CSV table of C-alpha atoms in Angstrom, one decimal:
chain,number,residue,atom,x,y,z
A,1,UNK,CA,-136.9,-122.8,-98.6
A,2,UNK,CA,-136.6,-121.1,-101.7
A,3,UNK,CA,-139.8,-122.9,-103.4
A,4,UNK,CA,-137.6,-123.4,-106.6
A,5,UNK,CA,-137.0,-127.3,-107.3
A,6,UNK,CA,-134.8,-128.6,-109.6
A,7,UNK,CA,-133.2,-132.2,-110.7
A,8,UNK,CA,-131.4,-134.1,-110.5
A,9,UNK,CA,-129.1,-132.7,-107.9
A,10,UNK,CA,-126.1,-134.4,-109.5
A,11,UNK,CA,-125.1,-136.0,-112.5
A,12,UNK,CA,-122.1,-137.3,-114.5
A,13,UNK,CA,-122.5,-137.4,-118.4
A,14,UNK,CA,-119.6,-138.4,-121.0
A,15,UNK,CA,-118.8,-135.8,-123.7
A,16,UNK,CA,-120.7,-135.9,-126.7
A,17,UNK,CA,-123.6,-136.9,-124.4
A,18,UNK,CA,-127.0,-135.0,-123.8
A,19,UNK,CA,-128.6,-134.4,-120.9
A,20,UNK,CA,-131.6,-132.8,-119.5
A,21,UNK,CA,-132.2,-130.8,-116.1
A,22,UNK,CA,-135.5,-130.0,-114.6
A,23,UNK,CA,-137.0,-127.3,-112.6
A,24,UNK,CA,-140.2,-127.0,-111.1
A,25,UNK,CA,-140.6,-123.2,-110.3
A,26,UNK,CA,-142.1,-121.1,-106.8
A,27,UNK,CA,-146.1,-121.0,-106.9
A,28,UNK,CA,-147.5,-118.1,-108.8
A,29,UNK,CA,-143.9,-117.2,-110.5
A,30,UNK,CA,-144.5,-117.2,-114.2
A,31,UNK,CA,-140.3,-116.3,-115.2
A,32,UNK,CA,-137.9,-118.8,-115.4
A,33,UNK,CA,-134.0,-118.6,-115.7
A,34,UNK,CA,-131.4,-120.7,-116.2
A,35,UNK,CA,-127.8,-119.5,-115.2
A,36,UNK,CA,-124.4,-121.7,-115.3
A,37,UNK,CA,-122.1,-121.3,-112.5
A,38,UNK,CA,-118.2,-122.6,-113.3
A,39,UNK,CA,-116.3,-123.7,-109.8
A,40,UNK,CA,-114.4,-120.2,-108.4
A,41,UNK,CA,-117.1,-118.0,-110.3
A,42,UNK,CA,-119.9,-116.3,-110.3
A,43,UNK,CA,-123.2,-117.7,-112.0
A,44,UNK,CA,-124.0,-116.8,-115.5
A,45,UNK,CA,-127.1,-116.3,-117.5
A,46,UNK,CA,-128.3,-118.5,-120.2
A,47,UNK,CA,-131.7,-117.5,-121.1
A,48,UNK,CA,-135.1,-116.4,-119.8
A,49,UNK,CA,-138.6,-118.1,-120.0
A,50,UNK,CA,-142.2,-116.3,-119.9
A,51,UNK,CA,-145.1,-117.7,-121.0
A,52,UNK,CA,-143.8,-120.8,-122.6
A,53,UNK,CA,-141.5,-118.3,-124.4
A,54,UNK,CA,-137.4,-117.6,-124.6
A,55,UNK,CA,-137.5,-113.8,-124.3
A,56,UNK,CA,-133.6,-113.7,-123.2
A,57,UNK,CA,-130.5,-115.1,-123.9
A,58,UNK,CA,-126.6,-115.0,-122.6
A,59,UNK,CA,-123.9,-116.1,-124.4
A,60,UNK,CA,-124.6,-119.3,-125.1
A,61,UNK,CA,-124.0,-121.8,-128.4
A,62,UNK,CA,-127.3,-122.8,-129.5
A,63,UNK,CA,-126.8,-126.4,-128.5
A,64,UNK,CA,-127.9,-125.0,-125.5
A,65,UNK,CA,-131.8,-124.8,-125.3
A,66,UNK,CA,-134.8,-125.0,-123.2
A,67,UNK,CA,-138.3,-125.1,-122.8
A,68,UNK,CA,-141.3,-124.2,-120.3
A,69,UNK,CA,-144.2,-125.9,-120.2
A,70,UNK,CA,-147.6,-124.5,-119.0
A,71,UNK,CA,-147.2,-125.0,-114.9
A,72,UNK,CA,-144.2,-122.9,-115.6
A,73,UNK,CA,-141.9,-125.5,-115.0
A,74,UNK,CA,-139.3,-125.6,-117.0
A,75,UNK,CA,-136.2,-127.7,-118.6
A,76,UNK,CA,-132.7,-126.9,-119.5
A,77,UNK,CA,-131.5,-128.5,-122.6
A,78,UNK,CA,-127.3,-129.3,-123.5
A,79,UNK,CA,-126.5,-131.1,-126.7
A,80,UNK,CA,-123.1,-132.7,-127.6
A,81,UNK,CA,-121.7,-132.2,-124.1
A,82,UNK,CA,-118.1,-130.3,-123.6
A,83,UNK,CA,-116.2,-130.9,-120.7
A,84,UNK,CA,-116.5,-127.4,-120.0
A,85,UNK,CA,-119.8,-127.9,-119.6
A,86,UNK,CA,-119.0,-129.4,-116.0
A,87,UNK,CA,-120.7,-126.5,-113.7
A,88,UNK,CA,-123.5,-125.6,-111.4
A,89,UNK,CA,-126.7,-125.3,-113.1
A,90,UNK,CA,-129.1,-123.0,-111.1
A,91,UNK,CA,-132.7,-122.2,-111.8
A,92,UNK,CA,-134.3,-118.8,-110.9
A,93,UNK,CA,-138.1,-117.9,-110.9
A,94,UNK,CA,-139.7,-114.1,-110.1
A,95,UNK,CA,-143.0,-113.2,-110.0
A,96,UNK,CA,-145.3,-110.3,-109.5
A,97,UNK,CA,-145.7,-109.1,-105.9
A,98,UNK,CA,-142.3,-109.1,-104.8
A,99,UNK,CA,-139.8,-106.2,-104.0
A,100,UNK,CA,-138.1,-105.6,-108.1
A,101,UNK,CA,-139.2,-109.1,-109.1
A,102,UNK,CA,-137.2,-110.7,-106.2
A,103,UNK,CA,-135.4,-113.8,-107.5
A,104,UNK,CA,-135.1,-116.9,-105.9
A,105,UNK,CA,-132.8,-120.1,-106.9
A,106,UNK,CA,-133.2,-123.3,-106.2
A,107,UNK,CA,-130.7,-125.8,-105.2
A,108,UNK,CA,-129.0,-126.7,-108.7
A,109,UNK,CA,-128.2,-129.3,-110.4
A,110,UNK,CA,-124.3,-130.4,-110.3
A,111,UNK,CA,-123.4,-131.6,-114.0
A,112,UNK,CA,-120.0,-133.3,-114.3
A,113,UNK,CA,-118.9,-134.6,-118.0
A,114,UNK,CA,-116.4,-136.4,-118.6
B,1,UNK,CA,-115.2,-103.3,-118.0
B,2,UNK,CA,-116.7,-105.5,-115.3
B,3,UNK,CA,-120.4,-104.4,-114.5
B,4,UNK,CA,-119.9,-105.8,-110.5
B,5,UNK,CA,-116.5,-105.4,-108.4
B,6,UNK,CA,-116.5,-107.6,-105.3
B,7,UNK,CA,-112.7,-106.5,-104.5
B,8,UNK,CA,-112.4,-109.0,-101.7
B,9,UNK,CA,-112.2,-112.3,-102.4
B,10,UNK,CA,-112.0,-114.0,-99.0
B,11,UNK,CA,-113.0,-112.2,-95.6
B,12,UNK,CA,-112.7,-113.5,-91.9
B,13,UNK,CA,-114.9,-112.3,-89.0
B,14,UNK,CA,-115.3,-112.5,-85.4
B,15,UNK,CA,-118.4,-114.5,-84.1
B,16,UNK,CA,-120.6,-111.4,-83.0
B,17,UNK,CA,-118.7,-109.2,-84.8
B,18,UNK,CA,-120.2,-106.9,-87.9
B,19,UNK,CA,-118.7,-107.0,-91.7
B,20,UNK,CA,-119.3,-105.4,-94.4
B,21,UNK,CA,-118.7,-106.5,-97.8
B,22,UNK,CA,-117.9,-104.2,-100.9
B,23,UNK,CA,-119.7,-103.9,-103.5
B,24,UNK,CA,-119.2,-101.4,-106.6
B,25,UNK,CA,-121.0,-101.6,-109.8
B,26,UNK,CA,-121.5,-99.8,-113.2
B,27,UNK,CA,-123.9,-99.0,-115.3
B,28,UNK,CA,-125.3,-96.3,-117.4
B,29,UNK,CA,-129.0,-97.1,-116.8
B,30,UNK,CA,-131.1,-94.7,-114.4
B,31,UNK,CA,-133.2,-98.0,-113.6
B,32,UNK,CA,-131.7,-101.1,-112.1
B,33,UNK,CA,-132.2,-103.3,-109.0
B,34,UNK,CA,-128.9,-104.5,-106.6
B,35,UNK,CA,-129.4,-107.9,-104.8
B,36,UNK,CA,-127.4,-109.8,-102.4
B,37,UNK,CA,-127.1,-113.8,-102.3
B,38,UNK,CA,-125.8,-116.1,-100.2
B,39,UNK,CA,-124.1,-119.8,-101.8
B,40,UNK,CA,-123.3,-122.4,-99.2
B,41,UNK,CA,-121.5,-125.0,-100.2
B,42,UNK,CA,-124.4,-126.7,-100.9
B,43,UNK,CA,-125.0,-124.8,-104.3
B,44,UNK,CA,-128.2,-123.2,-103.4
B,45,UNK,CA,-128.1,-119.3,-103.6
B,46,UNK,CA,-129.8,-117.8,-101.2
B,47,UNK,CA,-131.5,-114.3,-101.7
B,48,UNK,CA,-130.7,-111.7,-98.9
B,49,UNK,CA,-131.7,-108.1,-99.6
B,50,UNK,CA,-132.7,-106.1,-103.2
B,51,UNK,CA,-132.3,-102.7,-103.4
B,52,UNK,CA,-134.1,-100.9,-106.3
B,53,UNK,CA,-132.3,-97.6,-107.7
B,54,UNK,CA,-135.3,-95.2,-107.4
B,55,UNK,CA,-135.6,-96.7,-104.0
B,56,UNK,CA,-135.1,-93.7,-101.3
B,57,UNK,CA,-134.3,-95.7,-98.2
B,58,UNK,CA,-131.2,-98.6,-97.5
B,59,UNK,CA,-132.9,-102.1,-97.6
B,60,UNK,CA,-132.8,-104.0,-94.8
B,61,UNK,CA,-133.8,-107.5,-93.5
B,62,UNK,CA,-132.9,-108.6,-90.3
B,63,UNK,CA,-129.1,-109.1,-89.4
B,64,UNK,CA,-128.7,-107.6,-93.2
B,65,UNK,CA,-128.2,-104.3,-94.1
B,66,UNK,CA,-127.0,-102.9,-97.7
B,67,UNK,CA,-125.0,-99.2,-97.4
B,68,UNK,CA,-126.2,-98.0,-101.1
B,69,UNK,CA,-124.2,-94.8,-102.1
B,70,UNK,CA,-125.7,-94.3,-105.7
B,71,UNK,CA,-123.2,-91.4,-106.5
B,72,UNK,CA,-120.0,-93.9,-105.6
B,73,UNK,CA,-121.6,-96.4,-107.2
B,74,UNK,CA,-121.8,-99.1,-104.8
B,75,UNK,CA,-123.6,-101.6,-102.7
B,76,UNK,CA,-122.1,-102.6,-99.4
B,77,UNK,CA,-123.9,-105.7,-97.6
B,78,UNK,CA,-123.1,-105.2,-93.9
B,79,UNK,CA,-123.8,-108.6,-91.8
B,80,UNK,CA,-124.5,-107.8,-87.8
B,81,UNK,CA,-123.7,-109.8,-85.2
B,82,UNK,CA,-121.9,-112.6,-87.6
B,83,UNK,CA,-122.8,-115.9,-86.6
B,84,UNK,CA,-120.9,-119.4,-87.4
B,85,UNK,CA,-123.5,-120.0,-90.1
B,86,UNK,CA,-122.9,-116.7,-91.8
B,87,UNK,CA,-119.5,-118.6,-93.3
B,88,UNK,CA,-120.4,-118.8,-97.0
B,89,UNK,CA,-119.7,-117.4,-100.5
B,90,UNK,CA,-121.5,-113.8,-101.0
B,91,UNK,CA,-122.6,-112.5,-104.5
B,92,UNK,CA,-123.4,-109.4,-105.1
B,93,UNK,CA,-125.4,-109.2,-108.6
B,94,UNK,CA,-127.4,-106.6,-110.8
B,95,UNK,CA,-130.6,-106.5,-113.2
B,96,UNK,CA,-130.8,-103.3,-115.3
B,97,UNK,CA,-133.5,-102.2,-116.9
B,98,UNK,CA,-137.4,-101.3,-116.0
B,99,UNK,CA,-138.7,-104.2,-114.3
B,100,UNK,CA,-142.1,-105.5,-115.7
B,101,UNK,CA,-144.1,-108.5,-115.5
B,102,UNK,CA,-142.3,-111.5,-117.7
B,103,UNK,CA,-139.0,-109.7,-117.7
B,104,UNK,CA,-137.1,-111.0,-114.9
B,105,UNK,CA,-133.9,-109.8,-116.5
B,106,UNK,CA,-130.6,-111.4,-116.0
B,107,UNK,CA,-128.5,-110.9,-113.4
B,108,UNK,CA,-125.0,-109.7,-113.8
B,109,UNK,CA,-123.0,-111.3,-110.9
B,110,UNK,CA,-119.7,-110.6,-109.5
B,111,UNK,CA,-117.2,-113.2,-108.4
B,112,UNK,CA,-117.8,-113.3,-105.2
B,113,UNK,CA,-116.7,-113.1,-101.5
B,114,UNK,CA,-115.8,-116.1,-99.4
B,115,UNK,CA,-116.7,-114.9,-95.8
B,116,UNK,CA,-115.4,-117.1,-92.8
B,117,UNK,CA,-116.5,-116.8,-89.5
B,118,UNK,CA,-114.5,-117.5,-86.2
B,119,UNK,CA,-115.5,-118.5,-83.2
């Protein structure tokens, strides 16, 4: 048990579609990341949240975007879905007090467009 | 080039039995942090062990040990006495850089090793 939540778990969206996914971060961790994991590879970053601020980004079109509201929770943004946009979404929080900023995932949120 | 090598993509073990997974990786930065995760097929990924590069001694935690040779470059996960639930996807990723408060970095993953476990 991770502490990271995130939803929905799964989800099926058409192209051109938006779509929103959540993530409610571990007590006391104040960092938030959002990575995208294609089937048979290994996850990859999107961007970085602190303080209600993007202070990271992967290489990733700007119609993807996100946002992180005071509780450090945060949301993960994709406009005008691509059906290579179909992945595992994972959300990662760190926080002081751990060995290197230890970071944990939560579950992820399975997006599938079609 | 790739920044993490995970040469072997699918691994079988005897229940009971120890394996080690490779791990090589590449960077240019004197500061940078080595972790281990585990992906069911579930999704979730599961953190196992961190190794920091300053960091004198081999991390451990529990059945999980990581064999860090900083002059080779790389950062071996050995599991001990493999159990059935051990049979998952293993990632070995890095963050490079100083590590601060509000810069959890991004991880640079590999793809991956698909352990199996036999009973």
């Amino acid at each position: 048990e991770t502490g990271v939540t995130q939803s929905p778990t799964h989800l099926i969206k058409t192209r051109g579609q938006q779509v929103t996914l959540r993530c409610s971060s571990q007590s006391g961790h104040n960092t938030v990341s959002w990575y995208q994991q294609a089937l048979g590879q290994g996850p990859q970053f999107i961007f970085q949240y602190y303080r209600e601020e993007e202070n990271g980004r992967g290489n990733f079109p700007p119609r993807f975007s996100g946002l992180q509201f005071p509780n450090y929770s945060s949301e993960l943004n994709v406009n005008a879905l691509e059906l290579d946009d179909s992945a595992l979404y994972l959300c990662a929080s760190s926080g002081r007090g751990t060995p290197g900023n230890t970071i944990y995932f939560g579950e992820g949120s399975w997006l599938t467009v079609v | 080039a790739q920044k993490i090598t995970q040469t072997q993509p699918g691994m079988f073990v005897q229940e009971k039995e120890a394996v080690t997974l490779d791990c090589t990786y590449d960077t240019s930065d004197p500061s940078y942090g080595l972790f281990w995760y585990k992906q069911p097929s579930s999704g979730e990924m599961i953190f196992l062990i961190y190794q920091g590069s300053y960091d004198q001694q081999n991390a451990t935690e529990g059945r999980y040990s990581l064999n860090f040779q900083k002059a080779r470059k790389s950062a071996n996960l050995v599991i001990s006495a493999s159990q059935l639930g051990d049979s998952a996807m293993y990632f070995c990723a890095m963050r490079e850089g100083p590590f601060y408060g509000g810069s959890q970095g991004n991880l640079i993953f590999g793809k991956g090793t698909k352990l199996s476990v036999k009973p």
